[in-house]
Amino acid sequence: TVDTAEGGKEAIEMYKQSMDAGDPFNIVILDLTIPGGIGGKEVVKELLAIDSKAKVIVSSGYSTDPVIANYVEYGFTGRLVKPVQIEDLKKEIIA
């Protein structure tokens, strides 16, 4: 199943609820930039504080952004550059 959040704060709350329910998310894909909200760089820190084993993938259309280039240093386990190709998505999910 897939759940979606409109912003970073909602994503964090949803992750907390899934952990509390004993049914944690297998993978979280976060957009790096959320206009008017907190983006992936900030959210991944919160998710890792909740669950140090969280699998979090960053997504962005800004392929030259330092976070995309060095995603592991920021706590992400994978990256997707927009427009996302299905093969890239499969690779990140299976990894």
Short mmCIF file of C-alpha atoms in Angstrom, two decimals:
data_model
loop_
_atom_site.label_atom_id
_atom_site.label_comp_id
_atom_site.label_asym_id
_atom_site.label_seq_id
_atom_site.Cartn_x
_atom_site.Cartn_y
_atom_site.Cartn_z
CA THR A 1 0.00 0.00 0.00
CA VAL A 2 1.02 3.59 -0.52
CA ASP A 3 0.31 6.55 1.75
CA THR A 4 0.95 10.18 0.88
CA ALA A 5 1.56 13.30 2.92
CA GLU A 6 1.15 16.88 1.79
CA GLY A 7 4.15 18.12 3.72
CA GLY A 8 7.04 17.25 5.96
CA LYS A 9 5.26 17.67 9.28
CA GLU A 10 2.47 15.35 8.17
CA ALA A 11 5.03 12.80 6.95
CA ILE A 12 6.75 12.79 10.33
CA GLU A 13 3.45 12.33 12.16
CA MET A 14 2.42 9.51 9.83
CA TYR A 15 5.76 7.79 10.41
CA LYS A 16 5.36 8.07 14.19
CA GLN A 17 1.86 6.62 13.98
CA SER A 18 3.01 3.71 11.83
CA MET A 19 5.78 2.90 14.31
CA ASP A 20 3.40 3.14 17.28
CA ALA A 21 0.98 0.80 15.52
CA GLY A 22 3.74 -1.74 14.96
CA ASP A 23 3.38 -1.43 11.19
CA PRO A 24 6.28 0.80 10.11
CA PHE A 25 6.68 2.04 6.57
CA ASN A 26 9.10 -0.01 4.47
CA ILE A 27 10.28 2.98 2.44
CA VAL A 28 9.76 6.73 2.56
CA ILE A 29 10.32 8.92 -0.50
CA LEU A 30 10.76 12.60 0.32
CA ASP A 31 10.87 15.57 -1.99
CA LEU A 32 13.93 17.66 -1.25
CA THR A 33 12.09 20.97 -1.55
CA ILE A 34 8.56 21.74 -0.32
CA PRO A 35 7.46 25.32 -1.03
CA GLY A 36 6.25 26.87 2.22
CA GLY A 37 7.08 23.78 4.27
CA ILE A 38 9.91 21.63 5.56
CA GLY A 39 11.58 19.51 2.91
CA GLY A 40 13.37 16.21 2.82
CA LYS A 41 16.66 17.41 4.31
CA GLU A 42 14.92 18.38 7.54
CA VAL A 43 12.41 15.54 7.59
CA VAL A 44 14.99 12.77 7.22
CA LYS A 45 16.66 13.91 10.45
CA GLU A 46 13.36 13.58 12.31
CA LEU A 47 12.58 10.18 10.80
CA LEU A 48 16.01 8.83 11.70
CA ALA A 49 15.55 10.09 15.27
CA ILE A 50 12.34 8.06 15.41
CA ASP A 51 13.79 5.01 13.63
CA SER A 52 17.52 4.82 12.96
CA LYS A 53 16.88 2.02 10.44
CA ALA A 54 14.40 4.00 8.33
CA LYS A 55 14.88 3.61 4.58
CA VAL A 56 14.46 7.13 3.22
CA ILE A 57 14.92 8.11 -0.42
CA VAL A 58 15.32 11.74 -1.50
CA SER A 59 13.75 12.98 -4.72
CA SER A 60 14.40 16.22 -6.58
CA GLY A 61 14.47 17.82 -9.97
CA TYR A 62 17.64 19.67 -8.94
CA SER A 63 20.21 17.06 -9.92
CA THR A 64 23.13 19.33 -9.00
CA ASP A 65 21.95 19.97 -5.44
CA PRO A 66 24.60 18.87 -2.90
CA VAL A 67 22.03 16.73 -1.06
CA ILE A 68 21.31 14.75 -4.24
CA ALA A 69 25.01 14.41 -5.02
CA ASN A 70 25.91 13.33 -1.47
CA TYR A 71 22.62 11.84 -0.25
CA VAL A 72 24.20 9.29 2.12
CA GLU A 73 25.92 12.08 4.07
CA TYR A 74 22.47 13.53 4.78
CA GLY A 75 21.00 10.25 6.05
CA PHE A 76 19.24 9.09 2.90
CA THR A 77 19.55 5.53 1.63
CA GLY A 78 18.82 6.39 -2.00
CA ARG A 79 17.98 9.14 -4.46
CA LEU A 80 15.64 9.73 -7.37
CA VAL A 81 16.15 12.53 -9.88
CA LYS A 82 13.02 13.92 -11.52
CA PRO A 83 11.57 13.11 -13.88
CA VAL A 84 11.69 9.70 -12.22
CA GLN A 85 12.14 6.74 -14.52
CA ILE A 86 10.43 3.49 -13.49
CA GLU A 87 13.71 1.57 -13.70
CA ASP A 88 15.36 4.03 -11.31
CA LEU A 89 12.44 3.69 -8.90
CA LYS A 90 12.65 -0.12 -9.01
CA LYS A 91 16.40 0.03 -8.37
CA GLU A 92 15.99 2.23 -5.30
CA ILE A 93 13.10 0.25 -3.86
CA ILE A 94 14.82 -3.11 -4.27
CA ALA A 95 18.22 -1.87 -3.04
#
